[in-house]
């Protein structure tokens, strides 16, 4: 066990000496968790093989799942990527800093532990003042997965990070709750046709407006045979409770489902419900019920915090209302489906 330090840095009042000290820890090979606009990341110097190996150990992450490298400026791209395709340039101009990871051919200086042995690397410039200032202070590209134990819910606060990683990381930089709320969109622009490996709050529709047609992994599989889709296990963003996904806009069905669960002997305090629609019961039931707004960006911002909260209540069964159709909901729909995957 390590001693885990926690240092607060206000996003609107950056404390340079704290950031310099945190940057020096990263340079020295330490593990530093920090806020990005999506979720908290668990960072290590991307050029330091041993430091990066420490990330996999702290998370219990399989070595076959590659990491995203974070940079503070376009000037750092050449440290990470050997080729910077036109599509990457266009998308970076439009969406960076922001919640978009671009997969490109890796630079020689990036050790294979970062890319899970592969020839490509994920790179992104996060849009969080604390992340950008920390990356600048570190003066090195920083490899960072989400700062949770492997398969658990991603963290959107420093408290969530400590819940999973206290004693396993050297420092947590607390910059308050994150705003985007789900992980970045991951787009592979290393080949002829861009492939959307992971949906996020920047939707396929928005990407296609900048670079034209984008393939989904399923379509890419058909074209290229069984393609490598590292880290795309279906069960990934998983709460500890058993998750049951119900159709959107049918609150009566959800209420009935919960009634049926209660009649099988599951205690009300073991049941959580996460819905957009209001739920009405004929007679009151003492389950944990949370509602989220019918607006994708605000829903995403609160999703993981709400899941962490329900998990902390100790619910063993979680009924979730699916989200509406529409590309702005794609990233959220993907995370809910993964949470429900057996
Ligand atoms: O928003 C985010 O992306 C957060 C913050 C911390 O930046 N990071 C994050 O990292 O979600 P992680 O490790 O939890 O997810 C990285 C995803 C995985 O699905 C991984 O398989 C994919 O990116 N990925 C990374 N490098 C890749 C590569 N070379 N080829 C294909 N997929 C890659
Ligand atoms: Mg993750």
Coordinates of C-alpha atoms and ligand atoms in Angstrom, one line a residue:
X1 CA 0.0 0.0 0.0
X2 CA 1.1 3.5 -0.8
X3 CA 0.2 6.7 1.0
X4 CA -2.2 8.5 -1.3
X5 CA -2.0 12.3 -1.1
X6 CA -5.0 14.5 -2.1
X7 CA -4.3 18.0 -3.3
X8 CA -7.1 20.4 -4.3
X9 CA -6.7 22.6 -7.3
X10 CA -9.7 24.9 -8.2
X11 CA -10.3 25.0 -11.9
X12 CA -11.0 28.7 -11.8
X13 CA -8.1 29.5 -9.6
X14 CA -5.1 27.4 -10.7
X15 CA -2.5 27.0 -8.0
X16 CA 0.7 26.9 -9.9
X17 CA 3.0 25.6 -7.1
X18 CA 0.6 22.7 -6.5
X19 CA 0.5 21.9 -10.2
X20 CA 4.3 22.1 -10.5
X21 CA 4.7 19.7 -7.6
X22 CA 2.1 17.3 -9.2
X23 CA 3.9 17.6 -12.6
X24 CA 7.2 16.8 -10.9
X25 CA 5.7 13.6 -9.4
X26 CA 4.5 12.5 -12.9
X27 CA 7.9 13.2 -14.4
X28 CA 9.5 11.1 -11.6
X29 CA 7.4 8.1 -12.5
X30 CA 4.6 8.4 -9.9
X31 CA 0.9 7.7 -10.4
X32 CA -1.2 10.8 -10.3
X33 CA -5.0 10.8 -10.7
X34 CA -6.4 14.1 -12.1
X35 CA -9.7 15.5 -13.4
X36 CA -10.5 15.8 -17.1
X37 CA -13.7 17.1 -18.6
X38 CA -15.0 13.5 -19.1
X39 CA -13.9 11.4 -16.1
X40 CA -10.9 11.4 -13.7
X41 CA -7.8 9.8 -15.3
X42 CA -5.1 7.8 -13.6
X43 CA -1.9 9.3 -15.1
X44 CA 1.7 8.2 -15.6
X45 CA 4.5 9.6 -17.7
X46 CA 3.7 8.0 -21.1
X47 CA 7.5 7.8 -22.0
X48 CA 8.3 5.8 -18.9
X49 CA 7.6 2.1 -19.4
X50 CA 7.8 1.3 -15.7
X51 CA 5.5 4.1 -14.6
X52 CA 2.9 3.0 -17.2
X53 CA 3.2 -0.6 -16.0
X54 CA 2.2 0.7 -12.6
X55 CA -1.1 1.9 -14.0
X56 CA -2.1 -1.6 -15.1
X57 CA -1.1 -2.9 -11.7
X58 CA -3.1 -0.3 -9.8
X59 CA -6.2 -0.8 -11.8
X60 CA -6.0 -4.6 -12.2
X61 CA -6.2 -3.9 -16.0
X62 CA -5.4 -6.5 -18.5
X63 CA -2.2 -5.7 -20.4
X64 CA -4.2 -6.2 -23.7
X65 CA -6.2 -3.0 -23.2
X66 CA -4.2 0.0 -24.5
X67 CA -4.1 3.5 -22.9
X68 CA -4.9 7.0 -24.1
X69 CA -2.0 9.5 -24.1
X70 CA -2.9 13.0 -23.0
X71 CA -1.2 16.1 -24.3
X72 CA -1.5 19.9 -23.6
X73 CA -0.7 21.3 -27.0
X74 CA -0.6 20.3 -30.7
X75 CA 3.2 20.8 -30.5
X76 CA 3.3 17.5 -28.5
X77 CA 1.6 15.4 -31.2
X78 CA 5.0 14.5 -32.7
X79 CA 6.1 13.0 -29.4
X80 CA 3.2 10.6 -29.5
X81 CA 2.3 10.0 -33.2
X82 CA 4.5 9.1 -36.1
X83 CA 1.9 10.1 -38.7
X84 CA -0.8 12.8 -38.2
X85 CA -3.4 12.1 -40.9
X86 CA -5.5 14.8 -42.4
X87 CA -8.6 13.5 -40.7
X88 CA -6.8 13.9 -37.3
X89 CA -5.8 17.4 -38.1
X90 CA -9.3 18.4 -39.1
X91 CA -10.9 16.8 -36.1
X92 CA -8.3 18.2 -33.7
X93 CA -8.9 21.7 -35.1
X94 CA -12.7 21.3 -34.5
X95 CA -12.9 19.3 -31.3
X96 CA -9.6 19.8 -29.2
X97 CA -9.3 20.4 -26.5
X98 CA -12.3 18.1 -26.0
X99 CA -13.7 14.7 -25.4
X100 CA -12.4 13.0 -28.6
X101 CA -9.6 10.4 -28.7
X102 CA -7.8 9.9 -32.0
X103 CA -6.1 6.6 -32.8
X104 CA -3.0 7.1 -35.0
X105 CA 0.3 5.3 -35.7
X106 CA 2.5 5.6 -32.6
X107 CA 5.8 7.4 -32.3
X108 CA 8.9 5.4 -31.5
X109 CA 9.3 7.0 -28.1
X110 CA 5.9 5.6 -26.9
X111 CA 6.6 2.2 -25.2
X112 CA 4.6 -0.8 -26.3
X113 CA 3.1 -1.2 -22.8
X114 CA 1.0 1.9 -23.6
X115 CA -0.4 0.5 -26.8
X116 CA -0.8 -3.1 -25.6
X117 CA 1.9 -4.1 -28.1
X118 CA 0.1 -2.5 -31.1
X119 CA 1.3 -0.1 -33.8
X120 CA -1.3 2.6 -33.0
X121 CA -1.8 4.9 -30.1
X122 CA -4.8 6.9 -28.7
X123 CA -4.2 10.6 -28.2
X124 CA -6.3 13.3 -26.8
X125 CA -6.1 16.9 -25.5
X126 CA -8.5 17.2 -22.6
X127 CA -10.7 20.3 -22.1
X128 CA -10.2 20.8 -18.4
X129 CA -8.2 23.7 -17.0
X130 CA -6.6 21.5 -14.3
X131 CA -5.7 18.7 -16.7
X132 CA -4.2 21.1 -19.2
X133 CA -2.2 23.0 -16.6
X134 CA -1.0 19.7 -15.0
X135 CA 0.1 18.3 -18.5
X136 CA 1.9 21.6 -19.1
X137 CA 3.7 21.4 -15.7
X138 CA 4.6 17.7 -16.3
X139 CA 6.3 18.5 -19.6
X140 CA 5.7 14.9 -20.8
X141 CA 2.8 13.2 -22.5
X142 CA 0.6 11.4 -19.9
X143 CA -0.9 8.0 -20.4
X144 CA -4.2 7.8 -18.4
X145 CA -7.1 5.4 -18.4
X146 CA -10.2 6.2 -16.3
X147 CA -9.2 6.2 -12.6
X148 CA -11.2 3.2 -11.5
X149 CA -10.4 -0.5 -10.8
X150 CA -10.9 -2.4 -14.0
X151 CA -14.6 -3.2 -14.8
X152 CA -15.9 -0.8 -12.1
X153 CA -17.7 2.5 -12.7
X154 CA -15.6 5.4 -13.9
X155 CA -15.0 8.2 -11.4
X156 CA -16.4 11.7 -11.9
X157 CA -15.2 13.0 -8.5
X158 CA -12.0 12.7 -6.4
X159 CA -14.0 10.8 -3.9
X160 CA -14.9 8.2 -6.5
X161 CA -11.2 7.8 -7.3
X162 CA -10.3 7.2 -3.7
X163 CA -13.2 4.7 -3.4
X164 CA -11.4 2.4 -5.8
X165 CA -7.7 3.4 -5.7
X166 CA -6.8 4.7 -2.3
X167 CA -3.5 3.2 -1.3
X168 CA -2.7 2.3 -4.9
X169 CA -1.8 5.7 -6.3
X170 CA 0.6 8.4 -5.1
X171 CA -1.6 11.5 -5.6
X172 CA -5.2 12.5 -6.4
X173 CA -5.6 16.0 -7.8
X174 CA -9.1 17.1 -6.7
X175 CA -10.5 19.6 -9.2
X176 CA -14.2 19.1 -8.4
X177 CA -16.8 17.1 -10.3
X178 CA -16.3 16.5 -14.1
X179 CA -18.8 18.0 -16.6
X180 CA -19.0 15.8 -19.6
X181 CA -19.5 12.8 -17.4
X182 CA -18.8 9.8 -19.7
X183 CA -15.6 8.8 -21.4
X184 CA -14.3 10.4 -24.7
X185 CA -15.4 9.3 -28.1
X186 CA -12.6 7.0 -29.6
X187 CA -12.1 7.2 -33.3
X188 CA -9.4 5.3 -35.2
X189 CA -8.1 7.4 -38.1
X190 CA -5.0 5.2 -38.7
X191 CA -6.5 3.3 -41.6
X192 CA -8.3 4.1 -44.8
X193 CA -11.8 4.3 -43.3
X194 CA -12.2 5.9 -39.8
X195 CA -13.6 3.4 -37.2
X196 CA -15.6 4.5 -34.2
X197 CA -14.3 2.2 -31.5
X198 CA -16.2 3.9 -28.6
X199 CA -19.2 6.3 -28.7
X200 CA -19.2 9.4 -26.6
X201 CA -20.7 12.8 -26.3
X202 CA -19.2 13.8 -29.6
X203 CA -21.5 11.8 -31.8
X204 CA -20.9 9.9 -35.1
X205 CA -23.1 12.5 -36.9
X206 CA -20.9 15.3 -35.6
X207 CA -17.7 13.5 -36.7
X208 CA -19.1 12.7 -40.2
X209 CA -19.8 16.4 -40.7
X210 CA -16.1 17.1 -40.4
X211 CA -14.5 14.0 -42.2
X212 CA -17.3 12.2 -44.0
X213 CA -18.3 8.5 -43.5
X214 CA -17.2 6.7 -40.3
X215 CA -17.6 3.0 -39.8
X216 CA -18.8 1.2 -36.7
X217 CA -16.7 -1.7 -35.4
X218 CA -19.3 -4.2 -36.6
X219 CA -19.2 -2.9 -40.2
X220 CA -15.4 -2.8 -40.1
X221 CA -15.3 -6.4 -39.0
X222 CA -17.2 -7.5 -42.1
X223 CA -14.9 -5.6 -44.3
X224 CA -11.6 -6.6 -42.7
X225 CA -12.3 -9.9 -41.0
X226 CA -12.0 -10.2 -37.3
X227 CA -10.5 -6.9 -36.4
X228 CA -8.7 -6.2 -33.2
X229 CA -10.9 -4.1 -30.9
X230 CA -8.8 -3.8 -27.8
X231 CA -10.7 -3.1 -24.6
X232 CA -14.1 -3.5 -26.1
X233 CA -15.3 -6.2 -23.8
X234 CA -19.1 -5.9 -23.5
X235 CA -19.1 -5.9 -19.7
X236 CA -17.1 -2.9 -18.8
X237 CA -18.7 0.1 -17.1
X238 CA -20.3 -2.2 -14.6
X239 CA -22.0 -1.4 -11.3
X240 CA -21.8 -4.1 -8.7
X241 CA -25.6 -4.6 -8.8
X242 CA -27.4 -6.7 -11.4
X243 CA -28.7 -4.3 -14.0
X244 CA -32.0 -4.7 -15.8
X245 CA -32.5 -2.3 -18.8
X246 CA -36.1 -1.4 -19.5
X247 CA -37.5 0.4 -22.6
X248 CA -37.7 4.2 -22.6
X249 CA -41.0 6.0 -22.0
X250 CA -42.8 3.1 -20.4
X251 CA -42.9 3.9 -16.7
X252 CA -45.8 1.6 -16.0
X253 CA -43.7 -1.4 -17.2
X254 CA -40.9 -0.3 -14.9
X255 CA -43.2 0.0 -11.9
X256 CA -44.6 -3.5 -12.7
X257 CA -41.1 -4.9 -13.0
X258 CA -40.2 -3.5 -9.6
X259 CA -43.5 -4.8 -8.1
X260 CA -42.7 -8.3 -9.5
X261 CA -39.2 -8.1 -7.9
X262 CA -40.7 -7.3 -4.6
X263 CA -43.0 -10.3 -4.7
X264 CA -40.1 -12.6 -5.3
X265 CA -38.8 -11.6 -1.8
X266 CA -36.1 -9.0 -2.8
X267 CA -36.2 -6.3 -0.1
X268 CA -37.1 -2.7 -1.2
X269 CA -33.7 -1.5 0.1
X270 CA -31.9 -3.8 -2.3
X271 CA -33.6 -2.3 -5.3
X272 CA -32.5 0.8 -7.2
X273 CA -34.2 2.5 -10.1
X274 CA -32.7 5.0 -12.5
X275 CA -35.2 6.6 -14.8
X276 CA -36.0 9.7 -16.9
X277 CA -39.8 9.2 -16.6
X278 CA -41.4 9.8 -13.3
X279 CA -42.5 6.5 -11.6
X280 CA -45.9 6.1 -10.0
X281 CA -46.8 3.2 -7.7
X282 CA -50.3 2.3 -6.5
X283 CA -48.9 2.0 -3.0
X284 CA -45.6 3.5 -2.0
X285 CA -42.5 1.4 -2.2
X286 CA -39.2 2.1 -0.3
X287 CA -36.8 1.5 -3.1
X288 CA -33.9 3.9 -4.0
X289 CA -35.2 5.9 -7.0
X290 CA -33.2 8.5 -8.9
X291 CA -34.3 10.5 -11.9
X292 CA -32.1 12.1 -14.6
X293 CA -33.0 14.8 -17.0
X294 CA -34.3 14.3 -20.6
X295 CA -31.3 16.2 -22.0
X296 CA -28.3 14.1 -23.1
X297 CA -25.5 16.4 -21.8
X298 CA -27.1 16.9 -18.4
X299 CA -27.9 13.2 -18.2
X300 CA -24.3 12.2 -19.0
X301 CA -22.9 14.7 -16.5
X302 CA -24.8 13.0 -13.6
X303 CA -24.9 9.3 -14.8
X304 CA -21.8 7.9 -13.1
X305 CA -22.3 9.9 -9.9
X306 CA -25.8 8.5 -9.6
X307 CA -24.6 5.0 -10.2
X308 CA -21.9 5.4 -7.6
X309 CA -24.5 6.7 -5.2
X310 CA -26.9 3.8 -5.8
X311 CA -23.9 1.4 -5.4
X312 CA -23.0 3.1 -2.1
X313 CA -26.6 2.5 -0.9
X314 CA -25.9 -1.2 -1.3
X315 CA -28.5 -2.0 -3.9
X316 CA -28.2 -5.4 -5.5
X317 CA -30.8 -5.0 -8.2
X318 CA -30.8 -1.9 -10.5
X319 CA -33.6 -1.2 -12.9
X320 CA -32.6 1.4 -15.5
X321 CA -34.9 3.1 -18.1
X322 CA -33.2 3.1 -21.5
X323 CA -32.6 6.5 -23.1
X324 CA -34.4 7.9 -26.2
X325 CA -33.3 7.4 -29.8
X326 CA -31.0 10.1 -31.4
X327 CA -27.3 10.3 -31.9
X328 CA -26.8 12.7 -29.0
X329 CA -27.7 9.7 -26.7
X330 CA -25.5 7.1 -28.5
X331 CA -22.6 7.3 -25.9
X332 CA -25.0 7.1 -23.0
X333 CA -26.9 4.2 -24.6
X334 CA -23.6 2.3 -25.1
X335 CA -22.6 2.7 -21.4
X336 CA -26.0 1.5 -20.2
X337 CA -25.9 -1.5 -22.5
X338 CA -22.5 -2.4 -21.2
X339 CA -23.6 -2.0 -17.6
X340 CA -26.4 -4.4 -18.3
X341 CA -24.3 -6.9 -20.2
X342 CA -24.0 -10.3 -18.3
Ligands
LIG1 O1 -12.4 10.3 -21.5 C1 -11.6 9.4 -21.5 O2 -11.2 8.9 -22.6 C2 -10.9 9.0 -20.2 C3 -10.1 10.2 -19.7 C4 -9.2 9.9 -18.5 O3 -9.3 10.7 -20.8 N1 -10.0 7.9 -20.4 C5 -10.5 6.6 -20.6 O4 -9.5 5.7 -20.8 O5 -11.7 6.4 -20.7 P1 -9.8 4.1 -20.7 O6 -8.5 3.5 -20.7 O7 -10.7 3.8 -19.6 O8 -10.4 3.8 -22.1 C6 -9.6 3.9 -23.3 C7 -10.3 3.3 -24.5 C8 -10.4 1.8 -24.3 O9 -11.7 1.4 -24.9 C9 -9.3 1.4 -25.2 O10 -9.5 0.1 -25.8 C10 -9.3 2.4 -26.3 O11 -9.6 3.6 -25.6 N2 -8.0 2.5 -27.0 C11 -6.9 3.1 -26.5 N3 -5.8 3.0 -27.3 C12 -6.3 2.3 -28.4 C13 -5.8 1.9 -29.7 N4 -4.5 2.0 -30.0 N5 -6.6 1.2 -30.5 C14 -7.9 1.0 -30.2 N6 -8.5 1.4 -29.1 C15 -7.7 2.1 -28.2
LIG2 MG1 -12.1 3.0 -18.4

